[in-house]
XYZ file of C-alpha atoms in Angstrom:
201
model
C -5.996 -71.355 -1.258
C -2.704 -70.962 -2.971
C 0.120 -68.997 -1.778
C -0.675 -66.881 -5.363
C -4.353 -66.250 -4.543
C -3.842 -65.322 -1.178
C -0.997 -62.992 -1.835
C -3.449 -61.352 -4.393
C -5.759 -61.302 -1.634
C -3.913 -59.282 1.007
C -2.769 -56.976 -1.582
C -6.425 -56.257 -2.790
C -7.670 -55.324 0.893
C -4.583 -53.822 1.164
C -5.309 -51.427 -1.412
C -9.016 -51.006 -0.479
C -8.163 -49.712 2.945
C -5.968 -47.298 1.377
C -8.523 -46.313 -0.848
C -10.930 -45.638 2.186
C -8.476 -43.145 4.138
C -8.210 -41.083 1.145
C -11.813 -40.851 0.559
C -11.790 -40.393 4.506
C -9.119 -37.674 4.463
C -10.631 -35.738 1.511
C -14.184 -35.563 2.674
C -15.799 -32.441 1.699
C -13.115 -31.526 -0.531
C -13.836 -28.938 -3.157
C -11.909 -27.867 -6.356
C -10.977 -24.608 -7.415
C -9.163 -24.346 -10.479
C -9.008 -27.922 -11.011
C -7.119 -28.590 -7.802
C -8.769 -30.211 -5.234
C -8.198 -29.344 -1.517
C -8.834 -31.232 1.795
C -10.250 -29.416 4.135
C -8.384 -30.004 7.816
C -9.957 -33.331 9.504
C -12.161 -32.201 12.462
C -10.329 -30.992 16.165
C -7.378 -30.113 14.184
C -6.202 -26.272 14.193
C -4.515 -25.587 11.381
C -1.079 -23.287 11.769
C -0.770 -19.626 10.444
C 1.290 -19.536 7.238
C 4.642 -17.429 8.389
C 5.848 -14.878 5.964
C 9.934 -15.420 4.914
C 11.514 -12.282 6.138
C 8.522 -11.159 8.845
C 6.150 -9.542 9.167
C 4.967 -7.400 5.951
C 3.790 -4.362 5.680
C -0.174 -4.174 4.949
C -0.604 -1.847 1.614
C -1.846 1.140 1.659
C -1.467 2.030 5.470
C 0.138 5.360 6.747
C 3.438 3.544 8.107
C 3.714 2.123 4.154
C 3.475 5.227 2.997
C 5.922 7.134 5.132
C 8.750 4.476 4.422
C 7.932 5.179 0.646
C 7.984 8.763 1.288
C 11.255 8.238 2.535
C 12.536 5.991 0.517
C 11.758 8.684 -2.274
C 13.499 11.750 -0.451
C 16.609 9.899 0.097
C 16.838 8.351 -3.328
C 17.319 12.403 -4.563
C 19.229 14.568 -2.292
C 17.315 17.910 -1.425
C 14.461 16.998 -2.436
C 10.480 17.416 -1.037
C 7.564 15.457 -1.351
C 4.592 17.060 -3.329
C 2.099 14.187 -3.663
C 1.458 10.805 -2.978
C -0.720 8.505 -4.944
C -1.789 5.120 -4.185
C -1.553 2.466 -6.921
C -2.287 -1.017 -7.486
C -4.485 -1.273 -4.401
C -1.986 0.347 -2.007
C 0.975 -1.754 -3.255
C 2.731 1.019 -5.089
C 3.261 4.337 -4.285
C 3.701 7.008 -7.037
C 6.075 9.710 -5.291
C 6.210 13.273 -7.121
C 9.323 15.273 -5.761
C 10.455 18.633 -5.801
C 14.314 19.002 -6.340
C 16.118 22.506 -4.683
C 15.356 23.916 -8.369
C 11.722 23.196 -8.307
C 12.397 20.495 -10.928
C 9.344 17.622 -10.586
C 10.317 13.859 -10.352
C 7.854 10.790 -9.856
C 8.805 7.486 -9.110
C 7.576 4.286 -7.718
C 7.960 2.645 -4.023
C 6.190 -0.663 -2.963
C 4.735 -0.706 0.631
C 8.183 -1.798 2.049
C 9.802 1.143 1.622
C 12.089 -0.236 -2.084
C 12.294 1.669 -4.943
C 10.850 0.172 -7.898
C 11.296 2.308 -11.246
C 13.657 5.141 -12.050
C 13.041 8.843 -11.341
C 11.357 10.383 -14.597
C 12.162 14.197 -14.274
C 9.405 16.855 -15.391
C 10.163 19.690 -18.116
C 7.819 22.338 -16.641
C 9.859 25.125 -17.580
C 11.173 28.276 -15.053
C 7.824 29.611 -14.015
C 6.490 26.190 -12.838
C 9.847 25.231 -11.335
C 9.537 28.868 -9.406
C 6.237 28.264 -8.397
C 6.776 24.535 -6.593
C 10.215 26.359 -5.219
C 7.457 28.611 -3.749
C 5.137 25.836 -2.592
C 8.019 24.357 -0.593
C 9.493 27.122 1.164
C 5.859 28.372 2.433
C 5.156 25.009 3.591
C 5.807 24.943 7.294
C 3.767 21.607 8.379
C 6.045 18.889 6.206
C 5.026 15.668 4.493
C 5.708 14.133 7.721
C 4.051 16.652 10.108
C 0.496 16.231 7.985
C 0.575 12.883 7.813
C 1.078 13.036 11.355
C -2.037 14.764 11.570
C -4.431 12.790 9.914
C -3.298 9.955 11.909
C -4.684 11.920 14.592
C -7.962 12.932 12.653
C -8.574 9.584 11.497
C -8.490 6.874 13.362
C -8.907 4.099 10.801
C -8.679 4.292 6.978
C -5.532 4.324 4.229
C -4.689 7.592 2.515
C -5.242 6.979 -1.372
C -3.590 10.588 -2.086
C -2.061 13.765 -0.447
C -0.632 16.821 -2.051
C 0.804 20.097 -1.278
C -0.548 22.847 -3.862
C -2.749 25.715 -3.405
C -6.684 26.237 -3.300
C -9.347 28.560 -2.599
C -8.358 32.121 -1.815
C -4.464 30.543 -2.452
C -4.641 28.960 0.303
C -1.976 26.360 0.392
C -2.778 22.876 2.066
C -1.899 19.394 2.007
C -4.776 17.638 0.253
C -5.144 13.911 1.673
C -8.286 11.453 0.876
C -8.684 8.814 3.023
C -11.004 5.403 2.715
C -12.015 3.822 5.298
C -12.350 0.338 5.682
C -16.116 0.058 5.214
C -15.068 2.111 1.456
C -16.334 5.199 2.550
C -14.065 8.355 1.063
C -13.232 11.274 3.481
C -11.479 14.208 2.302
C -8.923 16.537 4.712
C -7.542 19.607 4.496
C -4.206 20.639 6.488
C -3.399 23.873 6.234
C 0.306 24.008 5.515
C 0.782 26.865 7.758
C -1.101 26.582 10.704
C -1.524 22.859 10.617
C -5.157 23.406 11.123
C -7.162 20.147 9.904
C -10.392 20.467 7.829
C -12.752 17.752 7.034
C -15.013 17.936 3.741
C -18.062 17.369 4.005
């Protein structure tokens, strides 16, 4: 044999060899979206994926939503949380504020506690404005305080929404529903007064 033929040779089970490890390493491979993915070769753990920055706050739990709260309240001086709603699976929180006039604002915090969109102010006219002044100053369990206590109510689950407004018999409350992990809704009442919890039924 030739110096050619046998360099041709080598190079061929060169190349076959090569072409056996990658079968090898991509044995039970699948595809999603047209890419294909090895799955880790047996009595190999594969490391955690680590987050740039930390840690990061899961969406839609109660420490998430008391950053945003406050991330709200000090983006407008004076002002008071009225409701909470949870967007976009928890990621977003749409804030509504009262100013010292009664004047309504909503914005938009993610779960880290940044503001994402610019306060859009309420016309609701004098009468509305008095009333939410009114809401506020009768409120003696705060945002913080009721959110405090369905921590303490419920011991797993992410609020969806809270409120301060009043109900039956004007009885004013903070509002919260909760899901649980399973998906099943509970609803609370906190009496903004007493701080007495109710659960619906």
């Amino acid at each position: 044999m030739n110096g050619r033929n046998r360099s041709k040779t080598i190079i061929g089970t060169l190349f076959a060899g090569s072409a056996l490890l990658a079968a090898g390493a991509c044995a039970g491979a699948h595809t999603q979206s047209g890419t294909i993915k090895a799955e880790p070769a047996r009595g190999v753990i594969p490391l955690p994926m680590s987050t740039p920055g930390g840690p990061q706050q899961e969406p839609g739990d109660m420490t998430s939503l008391e950053k945003a709260a406050a991330a709200a309240t000090n983006s407008a001086e004076g002002s008071h949380v009225l409701s909470v709603q949870s967007e976009n699976d928890g990621k977003i929180w749409e804030v509504q504020l009262a100013g010292p006039d009664g004047t309504e604002r909503l914005l938009e915090v993610d779960a880290s506690g940044k503001v994402v969109s610019e306060a859009r102010s309420k016309d609701t006219g004098k009468y509305e404005k008095a009333r939410v002044m009114g809401l506020v100053k009768d409120a003696k369990v705060t945002f913080k305080d009721a959110l405090e206590k369905v921590s303490s109510s419920v011991s797993h689950g992410k609020i969806t929404h809270m409120s301060l407004d009043k109900y039956n018999n004007d009885l004013l409350v903070w509002d919260v529903d909760v899901v649980s992990p399973d998906g099943t809704w509970q609803g609370l009442k906190i009496d903004a007064k007493s701080g007495t919890v109710t659960k619906n039924d």
